[in-house]
Amino acid sequence: MKMLFLILMQAALAVSQNSSSNASAPSSIIPTPTASISLNGSSGTTTVSNPTAFSSSIVITWNDLWDLFVGPVSMATMNTTMAATPIPTSELIPPPGLYYSSFPTGQQIPMASKNSSWSFPKGFWWGVASAAYQAEGAAKAEGRGPSIWDVLLHRVTGYTVANQTGDIADNHYYMYKQDIARIAALGVKTYSFSISWSRIFPFGNGQINQEALEHYDDVINTCIEYGVEPSVTLFHWDLPLNLQNLYGGWLSSEIVDDFLNYAKVVFSYYGNKVPRWFTVNEPIVFCDDYPLPDNYFTNTSIPKYQQPYWCGHHVLLAHSGAYHLARSLGINGTISFKNNGGYKIPLTNSSADARAVQRAWDFNEGWFANPTFINGDYPTNLKDFVSDFLPDFTDAEKQMINGTADVFAHDAYTSQFYFAPDAGIDSCVQNKSNPLWPSCANTSYTYSSSDGGWNVGPAADPLSPWLHKATDWVPAFLHYIADTWKPAGGIAVTEFGFAEPFEVQKTIKADILFDPIRSSYYKDYMEAILIAISEGVNVVGCLAWSIFDNLEWSDGYQDKFGLQYVNFTTQERAYKASFFEYVNAFVTYGQDEVVPHYVPS
Ligand code: PNW
């Protein structure tokens, strides 16, 4: 309570000092009031983050947003754009074989096996991915406005496992040239990154920050210069804080126009330099992040259990609007959104478990895939639930939403078993206090005891308890997507990757770089895609997560998904063995040659 009172006092101070509070705002931000929230309230019990409870308006400047809601942020010592330098050839030597011969030259060498009926078709696009808040750092640089993630990691008690933030991260905002050079040197074809909405629009709407537009233009141009195709995601969870404060972010229909306005600026500026666009990353995940923690953001009267679905509703309108906008602007790259989830294996062959599996598809992938690929509306099990509170999509909206993803982009890391809750599905559906409500599908990482009770596959780091290596199920998963949603433009696995267990505890760099489970994950995953392709599934591309170790959201830097190691003190990067394993799949099976590009000296 004392802290809330302090925030109120700070807010009051900010009002009275309004004219001078922009002193250190970047020059690209016009130092005039741009966003306002209404504050009214008589008791010291209300917070600034609840504007509906106040009546007099104050003006929040760029500085205020940072100072009131985030506080001081750290800065990297290297804070101007760094030029790329050649990658030493010694770094490009693959590790000794993990799965091939490790016999010294001259001794008996077993044949490395190759299945001659497998291949990646011509034009198959493959690469590595990152996201703005996880990689860039430079949190307050060049006019970036705060996002909700700056607040979550700076302010919200207990939200992070290690009190780490994205203030500096991989310093990718300044090191992107070197980072692109490093992947080009291995022949990587595609780099997928996201644009930070609050860099382009520090307040989420209103003023545009030209410096940020130029920054991403140079990232895109650098990719092209190095023979790497840029893939761009517009929204990877870093919602401009001001939009959350103004109207509740994705909970409000007001987000749709603001997203479209942002999309219009980005599409218009970069246009056809980008062959593949993704509107939003994993709406299931960021919508399920609602309700946000109490008292740090604008409170809302929408009941907590409904919030993810209001978010999803607005995401579908924003995504489909952006799709049509891109087409009307003459954008010829593909437009999709990144869905996510794992393959759902029935634990037993009972009809109750089959029902649980169907409910799980409907409450996860189907939430966004049925409207966009089938009929503009939610799957039956989900619709039965949300129609109690969400407005039905109108016929015009359904028509607008249906058919708005050129590729089925799926972030498909793992698989799980599904089964009916002990109480039965029907009684769970009636019982709000059942922890499995409303999907009422129970999950397990292990086979049933009659099948031995084993894990579906090796576990990842304990900080990613949801993730197991379950590559055996990937062909079935790809078939399921193809058969269920029938994507005309094929399927792309737009994220897959593995957190090597306990990697953070390794202290010797050479030990860290040798990552056996992640390496076998990549080898087996690529073979699984090859199997699916050989069986006729149209898989058109894949993106490994991640280009390098980065901020794993609330796990901070403790949970590592990188194909490259990063020393977060020196910002040195180094290829892990798994990176070579991944590239090797395309060297062995790609119909397109893997062509490394080097820095022109
Ligand atoms: C993805 N799950 O998130 C995100 O797009 C990345 O930003 C993130 O770093 C990466 O995966 C690794 O976690 C997911 O629970 C988060 O199934 C959770 C799940 C899947 C993907």
Coordinates of C-alpha atoms and ligand atoms in Angstrom, one line a residue:
M1 CA 0.0 0.0 0.0
K2 CA 2.9 2.3 0.9
M3 CA 4.3 1.7 -2.5
L4 CA 1.1 2.4 -4.3
F5 CA 0.9 5.7 -2.4
L6 CA 4.4 6.5 -3.5
I7 CA 3.4 5.8 -7.1
L8 CA 0.5 8.2 -6.7
M9 CA 2.8 10.8 -5.3
Q10 CA 5.2 10.3 -8.2
A11 CA 2.4 10.6 -10.7
A12 CA 1.3 13.9 -9.1
L13 CA 4.9 15.1 -9.3
A14 CA 5.1 14.1 -12.9
V15 CA 2.0 16.3 -13.6
S16 CA 3.4 19.3 -11.9
Q17 CA 6.8 18.9 -13.6
N18 CA 5.3 18.0 -16.9
S19 CA 7.0 20.8 -18.9
S20 CA 10.5 19.7 -17.8
S21 CA 10.0 16.0 -17.6
N22 CA 11.0 15.5 -21.2
A23 CA 14.5 16.9 -20.7
S24 CA 16.2 13.6 -21.5
A25 CA 13.7 12.3 -24.0
P26 CA 15.3 11.3 -27.3
S27 CA 15.2 14.0 -30.0
S28 CA 13.0 11.8 -32.2
I29 CA 10.2 12.0 -29.6
I30 CA 8.6 15.4 -29.8
P31 CA 8.7 16.7 -26.2
T32 CA 5.0 17.5 -26.0
P33 CA 2.4 15.5 -24.1
T34 CA 1.3 12.6 -26.3
A35 CA -0.6 10.1 -24.2
S36 CA -2.9 10.8 -21.4
I37 CA -4.6 8.6 -18.8
S38 CA -7.3 9.8 -16.6
L39 CA -6.7 9.7 -12.9
N40 CA -9.4 10.3 -10.4
G41 CA -9.7 9.0 -6.9
S42 CA -10.0 10.2 -3.4
S43 CA -8.4 7.6 -1.3
G44 CA -4.8 6.5 -1.2
T45 CA -5.9 2.9 -2.0
T46 CA -6.2 3.4 -5.7
T47 CA -3.3 3.0 -8.1
V48 CA -2.3 4.9 -11.1
S49 CA -2.7 1.7 -13.0
N50 CA -6.4 1.9 -12.6
P51 CA -7.4 5.0 -14.5
T52 CA -11.1 4.3 -14.3
A53 CA -11.1 5.0 -10.7
F54 CA -9.8 8.6 -11.1
S55 CA -11.4 11.7 -12.6
S56 CA -8.8 14.3 -13.3
S57 CA -6.5 13.9 -16.3
I58 CA -2.8 13.9 -16.2
V59 CA -0.4 13.8 -19.1
I60 CA 2.1 10.9 -19.3
T61 CA 5.2 11.6 -21.2
W62 CA 7.8 9.1 -22.5
N63 CA 9.9 9.7 -19.5
D64 CA 7.0 9.3 -17.2
L65 CA 6.1 5.9 -18.7
W66 CA 9.6 4.7 -17.9
D67 CA 10.0 6.4 -14.6
L68 CA 6.7 5.6 -13.1
F69 CA 6.1 2.1 -14.3
V70 CA 9.5 0.6 -14.9
G71 CA 12.3 2.6 -13.2
P72 CA 16.0 2.7 -14.0
V73 CA 17.2 0.4 -16.7
S74 CA 20.8 -0.9 -17.3
M75 CA 22.8 0.0 -20.4
A76 CA 25.4 -1.9 -22.3
T77 CA 28.9 -0.4 -22.6
M78 CA 28.9 -1.1 -26.3
N79 CA 26.0 1.1 -27.4
T80 CA 26.6 2.1 -31.0
T81 CA 26.1 -0.1 -34.0
M82 CA 29.0 -2.5 -34.4
A83 CA 30.4 -3.4 -37.8
A84 CA 30.7 -7.1 -38.7
T85 CA 34.1 -8.7 -38.6
P86 CA 35.1 -11.9 -40.4
I87 CA 34.3 -15.2 -38.6
P88 CA 37.6 -17.0 -38.0
T89 CA 37.7 -20.2 -40.1
S90 CA 38.7 -22.1 -37.0
E91 CA 35.2 -21.5 -35.6
L92 CA 33.6 -23.1 -38.7
I93 CA 35.0 -26.5 -38.1
P94 CA 32.3 -29.0 -37.2
P95 CA 32.6 -31.0 -34.0
P96 CA 33.6 -34.6 -34.0
G97 CA 30.7 -36.8 -34.9
L98 CA 28.2 -37.5 -32.2
Y99 CA 26.2 -39.9 -34.2
Y100 CA 28.7 -40.7 -37.0
S101 CA 32.1 -42.2 -36.9
S102 CA 34.4 -41.0 -34.2
F103 CA 37.2 -43.3 -35.3
P104 CA 40.4 -41.5 -36.1
T105 CA 41.3 -41.2 -39.8
G106 CA 42.9 -44.3 -41.1
Q107 CA 41.0 -46.7 -38.9
Q108 CA 37.9 -48.6 -39.9
I109 CA 35.3 -45.9 -40.6
P110 CA 31.6 -46.9 -40.5
M111 CA 29.6 -45.5 -43.3
A112 CA 27.6 -42.4 -42.4
S113 CA 24.0 -43.4 -43.3
K114 CA 21.9 -41.5 -45.7
N115 CA 18.4 -42.4 -46.7
S116 CA 18.2 -41.9 -50.4
S117 CA 14.4 -41.5 -50.5
W118 CA 14.5 -38.4 -48.4
S119 CA 15.1 -34.8 -49.5
F120 CA 14.2 -31.2 -48.7
P121 CA 12.5 -29.9 -51.9
K122 CA 13.9 -26.9 -53.8
G123 CA 13.0 -23.6 -52.3
F124 CA 12.6 -25.2 -48.8
W125 CA 13.3 -22.3 -46.5
W126 CA 15.2 -22.9 -43.3
G127 CA 16.8 -20.8 -40.7
V128 CA 17.0 -19.5 -37.1
A129 CA 14.8 -17.2 -35.1
S130 CA 14.8 -14.6 -32.3
A131 CA 12.4 -12.1 -30.9
A132 CA 13.0 -8.4 -30.1
Y133 CA 12.6 -8.3 -26.3
Q134 CA 14.5 -11.6 -25.9
A135 CA 17.6 -10.5 -27.9
E136 CA 17.9 -6.8 -28.5
G137 CA 18.6 -5.1 -25.2
A138 CA 19.0 -1.4 -25.7
A139 CA 15.8 -1.1 -23.7
K140 CA 15.6 2.7 -23.6
A141 CA 17.7 3.5 -26.6
E142 CA 16.7 5.6 -29.6
G143 CA 13.3 6.4 -28.3
R144 CA 11.9 2.9 -27.5
G145 CA 8.9 3.1 -25.3
P146 CA 8.4 0.5 -22.5
S147 CA 6.4 -2.7 -23.2
I148 CA 4.5 -4.7 -20.6
W149 CA 7.5 -7.0 -20.4
D150 CA 9.7 -4.2 -19.0
V151 CA 7.2 -3.9 -16.2
L152 CA 6.8 -7.6 -15.7
L153 CA 10.5 -8.2 -15.2
H154 CA 11.4 -4.9 -13.4
R155 CA 8.5 -4.5 -11.1
V156 CA 6.4 -7.5 -10.6
T157 CA 7.5 -9.4 -7.5
G158 CA 8.0 -13.1 -8.1
Y159 CA 7.5 -12.9 -11.8
T160 CA 11.1 -13.8 -12.7
V161 CA 13.1 -16.8 -11.5
A162 CA 16.4 -14.8 -11.3
N163 CA 15.6 -11.1 -11.3
Q164 CA 16.9 -10.7 -14.8
T165 CA 15.5 -8.4 -17.4
G166 CA 15.8 -7.7 -21.1
D167 CA 17.6 -4.3 -20.6
I168 CA 20.8 -5.6 -22.3
A169 CA 20.0 -9.1 -23.3
D170 CA 22.3 -10.1 -26.3
N171 CA 22.8 -6.5 -27.2
H172 CA 21.5 -7.5 -30.6
Y173 CA 20.2 -4.0 -31.2
Y174 CA 23.8 -3.0 -31.7
M175 CA 25.4 -6.3 -32.8
Y176 CA 23.0 -7.5 -35.4
K177 CA 25.5 -7.1 -38.2
Q178 CA 27.9 -9.5 -36.6
D179 CA 25.0 -11.8 -35.6
I180 CA 23.8 -11.9 -39.2
A181 CA 27.4 -12.5 -40.5
R182 CA 27.7 -15.4 -38.1
I183 CA 24.7 -17.2 -39.4
A184 CA 25.5 -16.4 -43.0
A185 CA 29.0 -18.0 -42.5
L186 CA 27.2 -21.3 -41.9
G187 CA 25.0 -20.9 -44.9
V188 CA 21.8 -20.3 -43.0
K189 CA 19.1 -19.3 -45.5
T190 CA 16.6 -17.4 -43.3
Y191 CA 16.7 -15.1 -40.3
S192 CA 13.4 -14.6 -38.5
F193 CA 13.2 -11.8 -36.0
S194 CA 10.5 -9.6 -34.6
I195 CA 10.0 -5.8 -34.6
S196 CA 9.5 -4.1 -31.3
W197 CA 6.1 -2.2 -31.6
S198 CA 7.1 0.2 -28.9
R199 CA 10.3 1.2 -30.8
I200 CA 8.2 2.2 -33.9
F201 CA 5.4 3.7 -31.8
P202 CA 6.8 4.5 -28.3
F203 CA 3.2 4.9 -27.0
G204 CA 1.8 2.1 -29.2
N205 CA -0.1 4.7 -31.2
G206 CA 0.4 8.3 -32.2
Q207 CA 3.9 9.4 -32.9
I208 CA 6.2 7.4 -35.1
N209 CA 9.8 7.0 -34.2
Q210 CA 11.8 7.3 -37.4
E211 CA 15.0 6.1 -35.9
A212 CA 13.5 2.7 -35.1
L213 CA 12.1 2.4 -38.7
E214 CA 15.6 3.1 -40.0
H215 CA 17.1 0.6 -37.6
Y216 CA 15.0 -2.3 -38.8
D217 CA 15.5 -1.2 -42.4
D218 CA 19.2 -1.7 -41.8
V219 CA 18.6 -5.1 -40.2
I220 CA 16.6 -6.2 -43.3
N221 CA 19.2 -4.7 -45.7
T222 CA 22.0 -6.4 -43.8
C223 CA 20.3 -9.8 -44.1
I224 CA 19.9 -9.2 -47.8
E225 CA 23.5 -8.2 -48.2
Y226 CA 24.6 -11.4 -46.6
G227 CA 22.3 -13.6 -48.7
V228 CA 20.0 -14.3 -45.7
E229 CA 16.2 -13.9 -46.3
P230 CA 14.5 -11.8 -43.6
S231 CA 11.3 -13.1 -42.0
V232 CA 9.5 -10.5 -39.8
T233 CA 7.1 -11.0 -37.0
L234 CA 5.1 -7.8 -36.0
F235 CA 4.2 -8.8 -32.5
H236 CA 6.2 -11.2 -30.3
W237 CA 4.5 -10.4 -26.9
D238 CA 6.1 -7.0 -26.2
L239 CA 2.9 -5.0 -26.1
P240 CA 3.5 -1.2 -25.7
L241 CA 2.9 -0.5 -22.1
N242 CA 0.8 2.6 -22.9
L243 CA -1.8 0.5 -24.7
Q244 CA -2.1 -1.8 -21.7
N245 CA -2.6 1.2 -19.5
L246 CA -4.9 3.1 -21.8
Y247 CA -7.5 0.4 -22.5
G248 CA -6.2 -3.0 -21.3
G249 CA -4.2 -4.0 -24.4
W250 CA -5.5 -7.1 -26.2
L251 CA -8.6 -7.1 -23.9
S252 CA -10.1 -4.2 -25.7
S253 CA -11.3 -3.9 -29.3
E254 CA -9.3 -0.6 -29.5
I255 CA -6.2 -2.7 -30.0
V256 CA -7.4 -3.7 -33.5
D257 CA -7.0 -0.3 -35.1
D258 CA -3.8 0.4 -33.3
F259 CA -2.3 -2.9 -34.5
L260 CA -3.5 -2.2 -38.1
N261 CA -1.9 1.3 -38.0
Y262 CA 1.4 -0.2 -36.8
A263 CA 1.2 -2.9 -39.4
K264 CA 0.5 -0.3 -42.1
V265 CA 3.6 1.7 -41.2
V266 CA 5.8 -1.4 -41.2
F267 CA 4.4 -3.0 -44.4
S268 CA 4.6 0.3 -46.2
Y269 CA 8.2 1.0 -45.1
Y270 CA 9.8 -2.5 -45.8
G271 CA 7.3 -3.7 -48.4
N272 CA 8.5 -6.4 -50.6
K273 CA 12.0 -6.7 -49.1
V274 CA 10.5 -9.2 -46.8
P275 CA 9.4 -12.5 -48.3
R276 CA 7.7 -13.8 -45.2
W277 CA 5.6 -12.0 -42.6
F278 CA 4.1 -13.2 -39.4
T279 CA 1.5 -10.9 -37.7
V280 CA 1.5 -12.3 -34.1
N281 CA 3.5 -14.9 -32.3
E282 CA 1.7 -17.6 -30.4
P283 CA -1.6 -16.0 -29.4
I284 CA -2.4 -19.0 -27.3
V285 CA 0.6 -18.1 -25.0
F286 CA 0.2 -14.4 -24.8
C287 CA -3.6 -14.5 -24.5
D288 CA -3.2 -17.1 -21.7
D289 CA -0.9 -14.5 -20.0
Y290 CA -4.1 -12.6 -19.2
P291 CA -5.1 -11.8 -16.5
L292 CA -1.8 -9.9 -16.0
P293 CA -0.7 -9.5 -12.4
D294 CA -3.0 -7.3 -10.3
N295 CA -2.1 -3.7 -9.6
Y296 CA 0.7 -3.1 -12.0
F297 CA -1.5 -2.3 -15.0
T298 CA -5.0 -0.9 -15.6
N299 CA -7.5 -3.0 -13.8
T300 CA -10.3 -4.4 -15.9
S301 CA -13.8 -5.5 -15.1
I302 CA -13.6 -8.5 -17.4
P303 CA -13.7 -11.6 -15.3
K304 CA -10.3 -13.3 -15.2
Y305 CA -11.4 -16.6 -16.7
Q306 CA -12.8 -14.7 -19.8
Q307 CA -9.7 -12.6 -20.4
P308 CA -7.7 -15.0 -22.6
Y309 CA -10.7 -15.3 -24.9
W310 CA -11.4 -11.6 -25.3
C311 CA -7.7 -11.3 -26.2
G312 CA -8.0 -14.1 -28.7
H313 CA -11.1 -12.5 -30.2
H314 CA -9.3 -9.2 -30.8
V315 CA -6.2 -11.1 -32.1
L316 CA -8.3 -12.8 -34.8
L317 CA -9.7 -9.4 -35.9
A318 CA -6.3 -7.7 -35.8
H319 CA -4.5 -10.5 -37.6
S320 CA -7.1 -10.9 -40.4
G321 CA -7.3 -7.2 -40.8
A322 CA -3.5 -7.0 -41.2
Y323 CA -3.7 -9.8 -43.8
H324 CA -6.2 -7.9 -45.9
L325 CA -4.3 -4.6 -45.4
A326 CA -1.1 -6.2 -46.6
R327 CA -2.8 -7.5 -49.7
S328 CA -4.4 -4.1 -50.4
L329 CA -0.9 -2.5 -50.1
G330 CA 0.5 -4.9 -52.7
I331 CA 2.7 -6.8 -50.3
N332 CA 3.7 -10.0 -52.1
G333 CA 5.4 -11.9 -49.3
T334 CA 3.4 -14.6 -47.5
I335 CA 1.4 -13.5 -44.5
S336 CA 0.6 -15.8 -41.6
F337 CA 0.5 -15.9 -37.8
K338 CA 2.5 -18.3 -35.7
N339 CA 0.3 -20.8 -33.9
N340 CA 1.8 -23.1 -31.3
G341 CA 1.3 -26.3 -29.4
G342 CA 2.4 -30.0 -29.3
Y343 CA 1.0 -33.1 -30.8
K344 CA -1.8 -34.6 -28.6
I345 CA -1.4 -38.3 -28.1
P346 CA -4.4 -40.1 -26.6
L347 CA -3.1 -41.8 -23.4
T348 CA -5.3 -44.8 -24.0
N349 CA -7.7 -45.8 -26.8
S350 CA -10.8 -45.1 -24.7
S351 CA -13.5 -42.9 -26.1
A352 CA -13.2 -40.6 -23.1
D353 CA -9.5 -40.0 -23.9
A354 CA -10.4 -39.4 -27.6
R355 CA -12.9 -36.8 -26.4
A356 CA -10.2 -35.2 -24.2
V357 CA -7.8 -35.0 -27.1
Q358 CA -10.4 -33.3 -29.3
R359 CA -11.2 -30.8 -26.6
A360 CA -7.4 -30.1 -26.3
W361 CA -7.1 -29.4 -30.0
D362 CA -10.2 -27.2 -29.9
F363 CA -9.0 -25.1 -26.9
N364 CA -5.5 -24.8 -28.3
E365 CA -4.5 -24.9 -32.0
G366 CA -8.1 -24.9 -33.1
W367 CA -8.8 -21.6 -31.3
F368 CA -6.9 -19.8 -34.0
A369 CA -6.6 -22.3 -36.8
N370 CA -10.3 -23.2 -37.3
P371 CA -11.3 -19.5 -37.8
T372 CA -8.4 -18.8 -40.1
F373 CA -8.3 -22.1 -42.1
I374 CA -11.8 -23.6 -41.9
N375 CA -14.8 -21.3 -41.5
G376 CA -14.1 -18.0 -39.7
D377 CA -15.3 -19.4 -36.4
Y378 CA -14.2 -21.3 -33.3
P379 CA -14.3 -25.1 -33.1
T380 CA -17.4 -26.6 -31.5
N381 CA -16.1 -27.3 -28.0
L382 CA -14.6 -23.9 -27.6
K383 CA -17.6 -22.2 -29.1
D384 CA -19.9 -23.9 -26.6
F385 CA -17.8 -22.3 -23.9
V386 CA -17.1 -18.8 -25.2
S387 CA -20.5 -18.1 -26.6
D388 CA -21.7 -17.4 -23.0
F389 CA -19.7 -14.2 -23.0
L390 CA -18.0 -13.3 -26.3
P391 CA -20.0 -11.7 -29.1
D392 CA -20.5 -14.1 -32.1
F393 CA -18.4 -13.2 -35.1
T394 CA -20.7 -11.6 -37.6
D395 CA -20.9 -13.2 -41.1
A396 CA -18.8 -10.3 -42.4
E397 CA -16.2 -10.9 -39.7
K398 CA -16.2 -14.6 -40.4
Q399 CA -15.6 -13.9 -44.0
M400 CA -12.9 -11.5 -43.2
I401 CA -11.1 -14.0 -40.9
N402 CA -11.4 -17.1 -43.0
G403 CA -8.5 -17.8 -45.3
T404 CA -6.0 -15.3 -43.8
A405 CA -2.9 -17.4 -43.4
D406 CA -0.8 -18.3 -46.5
V407 CA 1.1 -20.9 -44.6
F408 CA 0.3 -23.0 -41.5
A409 CA 3.1 -21.6 -39.3
H410 CA 3.4 -23.8 -36.3
D411 CA 5.7 -23.6 -33.3
A412 CA 5.9 -27.3 -32.6
Y413 CA 8.4 -28.1 -29.9
T414 CA 7.1 -31.2 -28.3
S415 CA 4.2 -33.7 -27.7
Q416 CA 2.2 -34.8 -24.8
F417 CA -0.4 -37.4 -23.7
Y418 CA -4.0 -36.4 -23.1
F419 CA -6.7 -38.1 -21.2
A420 CA -10.1 -37.4 -19.5
P421 CA -10.1 -36.0 -16.0
D422 CA -10.8 -38.4 -13.1
A423 CA -14.1 -36.7 -12.5
G424 CA -15.1 -37.3 -16.2
I425 CA -15.3 -34.6 -18.9
D426 CA -19.0 -33.8 -18.4
S427 CA -18.7 -33.1 -14.7
C428 CA -15.5 -31.1 -15.2
V429 CA -17.2 -28.9 -17.8
Q430 CA -19.9 -28.1 -15.2
N431 CA -17.4 -27.3 -12.5
K432 CA -15.6 -24.0 -12.7
S433 CA -13.4 -24.9 -9.8
N434 CA -11.9 -28.0 -11.4
P435 CA -8.3 -27.0 -12.2
L436 CA -8.7 -28.4 -15.7
W437 CA -11.7 -26.3 -16.5
P438 CA -12.6 -25.1 -19.1
S439 CA -10.7 -27.4 -21.5
C440 CA -11.2 -30.4 -19.2
A441 CA -8.3 -32.3 -20.9
N442 CA -5.7 -33.8 -18.6
T443 CA -2.1 -34.1 -19.6
S444 CA 0.9 -36.3 -18.9
Y445 CA 4.5 -36.5 -20.1
T446 CA 4.6 -40.3 -19.6
Y447 CA 3.2 -43.3 -21.3
S448 CA 0.6 -45.1 -19.3
S449 CA 1.9 -47.6 -16.7
S450 CA 0.7 -50.5 -18.8
D451 CA 3.0 -49.1 -21.6
G452 CA 5.9 -48.9 -19.1
G453 CA 5.3 -45.4 -17.7
W454 CA 8.3 -43.9 -19.5
N455 CA 8.7 -40.3 -20.4
V456 CA 7.6 -39.5 -24.0
G457 CA 11.3 -38.6 -24.5
P458 CA 14.2 -37.0 -22.6
A459 CA 13.3 -34.0 -20.5
A460 CA 14.6 -30.6 -21.2
D461 CA 16.0 -28.2 -18.6
P462 CA 13.7 -28.2 -15.4
L463 CA 12.9 -24.6 -16.2
S464 CA 11.0 -25.8 -19.3
P465 CA 9.0 -28.6 -17.7
W466 CA 6.6 -28.5 -20.7
L467 CA 9.4 -29.6 -23.1
H468 CA 10.5 -33.2 -23.9
K469 CA 12.3 -34.5 -27.0
A470 CA 9.3 -36.1 -28.7
T471 CA 10.5 -36.2 -32.2
D472 CA 9.0 -39.7 -32.9
W473 CA 5.6 -38.0 -33.0
V474 CA 6.5 -35.2 -35.4
P475 CA 5.5 -37.0 -38.6
A476 CA 2.0 -37.8 -37.1
F477 CA 1.7 -34.2 -36.0
L478 CA 2.5 -32.8 -39.5
H479 CA 0.0 -35.3 -41.0
Y480 CA -2.6 -34.2 -38.5
I481 CA -2.2 -30.5 -39.4
A482 CA -2.3 -31.2 -43.1
D483 CA -5.5 -33.4 -42.8
T484 CA -7.3 -31.1 -40.3
W485 CA -6.6 -27.6 -41.5
K486 CA -5.6 -28.4 -45.1
P487 CA -3.3 -25.4 -45.5
A488 CA -3.1 -24.6 -49.2
G489 CA 0.4 -23.1 -48.8
G490 CA 1.8 -25.9 -46.8
I491 CA 3.1 -26.1 -43.2
A492 CA 6.2 -24.4 -41.8
V493 CA 7.6 -25.4 -38.4
T494 CA 8.3 -21.8 -37.4
E495 CA 9.9 -22.6 -34.0
F496 CA 11.4 -25.8 -32.6
G497 CA 14.3 -26.2 -30.3
F498 CA 15.4 -27.6 -27.0
A499 CA 16.7 -26.4 -23.6
E500 CA 19.7 -28.7 -22.9
P501 CA 19.3 -29.8 -19.2
F502 CA 21.4 -27.9 -16.7
E503 CA 23.4 -26.0 -19.4
V504 CA 23.5 -23.0 -17.1
Q505 CA 25.5 -25.0 -14.6
K506 CA 28.3 -25.7 -17.0
T507 CA 31.3 -23.4 -16.5
I508 CA 33.7 -24.6 -19.1
K509 CA 32.9 -23.1 -22.5
A510 CA 34.0 -26.3 -24.4
D511 CA 31.6 -28.3 -22.3
I512 CA 28.8 -25.9 -23.0
L513 CA 29.4 -26.1 -26.8
F514 CA 29.0 -29.9 -26.8
D515 CA 25.2 -30.3 -26.4
P516 CA 24.3 -33.9 -27.0
I517 CA 20.5 -33.9 -26.3
R518 CA 19.9 -30.7 -28.3
S519 CA 22.0 -32.1 -31.1
S520 CA 20.0 -35.4 -31.3
Y521 CA 16.8 -33.4 -31.0
Y522 CA 17.8 -31.4 -34.2
K523 CA 19.0 -34.5 -36.1
D524 CA 15.9 -36.5 -35.3
Y525 CA 13.5 -33.6 -35.8
M526 CA 14.9 -32.9 -39.3
E527 CA 14.6 -36.6 -40.1
A528 CA 11.0 -36.6 -38.9
I529 CA 10.3 -33.7 -41.2
L530 CA 11.9 -35.6 -44.1
I531 CA 9.8 -38.6 -43.3
A532 CA 6.6 -36.5 -43.4
I533 CA 7.7 -34.9 -46.7
S534 CA 8.5 -38.3 -48.2
E535 CA 4.9 -39.4 -47.2
G536 CA 3.5 -36.4 -49.1
V537 CA 3.0 -33.8 -46.4
N538 CA 3.8 -30.3 -47.9
V539 CA 6.3 -28.9 -45.4
V540 CA 7.7 -25.7 -46.8
G541 CA 10.1 -24.4 -44.2
C542 CA 11.5 -24.5 -40.7
L543 CA 13.0 -22.1 -38.1
A544 CA 15.1 -23.3 -35.2
W545 CA 14.7 -21.5 -31.9
S546 CA 17.1 -19.9 -31.3
I547 CA 19.9 -18.1 -33.1
F548 CA 21.6 -17.8 -29.7
D549 CA 21.0 -18.0 -26.0
N550 CA 18.7 -15.2 -25.0
L551 CA 16.2 -13.9 -22.4
E552 CA 13.8 -16.9 -21.9
W553 CA 11.1 -14.6 -20.5
S554 CA 10.5 -15.1 -16.8
D555 CA 13.3 -17.7 -16.7
G556 CA 15.8 -15.0 -17.5
Y557 CA 19.1 -16.3 -18.9
Q558 CA 18.9 -19.5 -16.8
D559 CA 17.2 -21.6 -19.5
K560 CA 19.0 -21.9 -22.8
F561 CA 17.7 -22.5 -26.2
G562 CA 20.6 -21.1 -28.3
L563 CA 22.3 -22.8 -31.2
Q564 CA 25.0 -20.4 -30.2
Y565 CA 26.4 -19.8 -26.7
V566 CA 26.5 -16.2 -25.5
N567 CA 28.7 -15.0 -22.7
F568 CA 26.5 -12.3 -21.2
T569 CA 29.4 -10.5 -19.7
T570 CA 31.5 -10.1 -22.8
Q571 CA 28.8 -10.7 -25.4
E572 CA 31.0 -13.2 -27.1
R573 CA 29.1 -15.7 -29.2
A574 CA 30.2 -19.3 -30.1
Y575 CA 28.5 -22.0 -32.2
K576 CA 27.3 -25.0 -30.3
A577 CA 27.6 -28.5 -31.8
S578 CA 23.8 -28.6 -32.4
F579 CA 24.2 -25.7 -34.9
F580 CA 26.4 -27.9 -37.1
E581 CA 24.0 -30.8 -36.6
Y582 CA 21.1 -28.6 -37.9
V583 CA 23.0 -27.3 -40.9
N584 CA 24.2 -30.8 -41.7
A585 CA 20.6 -31.9 -42.4
F586 CA 20.5 -29.5 -45.3
V587 CA 24.0 -30.3 -46.5
T588 CA 22.9 -34.0 -46.6
Y589 CA 19.4 -33.8 -47.8
G590 CA 18.8 -30.3 -49.3
Q591 CA 18.1 -30.1 -53.0
D592 CA 19.4 -26.5 -52.7
E593 CA 23.1 -26.2 -52.0
V594 CA 24.0 -24.8 -48.6
V595 CA 26.1 -21.7 -49.5
P596 CA 28.0 -19.9 -46.8
H597 CA 28.4 -16.1 -47.2
Y598 CA 31.3 -14.3 -45.7
V599 CA 31.9 -10.7 -44.8
P600 CA 33.3 -8.8 -47.7
S601 CA 36.6 -7.5 -46.6
Ligands
PNW1 C1 8.1 -20.0 -27.6 N1 4.7 -24.3 -24.3 O1 7.3 -20.0 -26.5 C2 8.3 -18.5 -27.9 O2 7.8 -18.1 -29.1 C3 9.7 -18.1 -27.6 O3 9.7 -16.7 -27.4 C4 10.3 -18.8 -26.5 O4 11.6 -18.4 -26.1 C5 10.4 -20.3 -27.0 O5 9.2 -20.8 -27.3 C6 11.0 -21.2 -25.9 O6 10.2 -21.3 -24.8 C7 6.7 -21.1 -26.0 O7 4.4 -24.3 -23.1 C8 6.4 -21.1 -24.7 O8 4.3 -25.3 -25.0 C9 5.7 -22.2 -24.1 C10 5.3 -23.3 -24.9 C11 5.6 -23.3 -26.3 C12 6.3 -22.2 -26.8

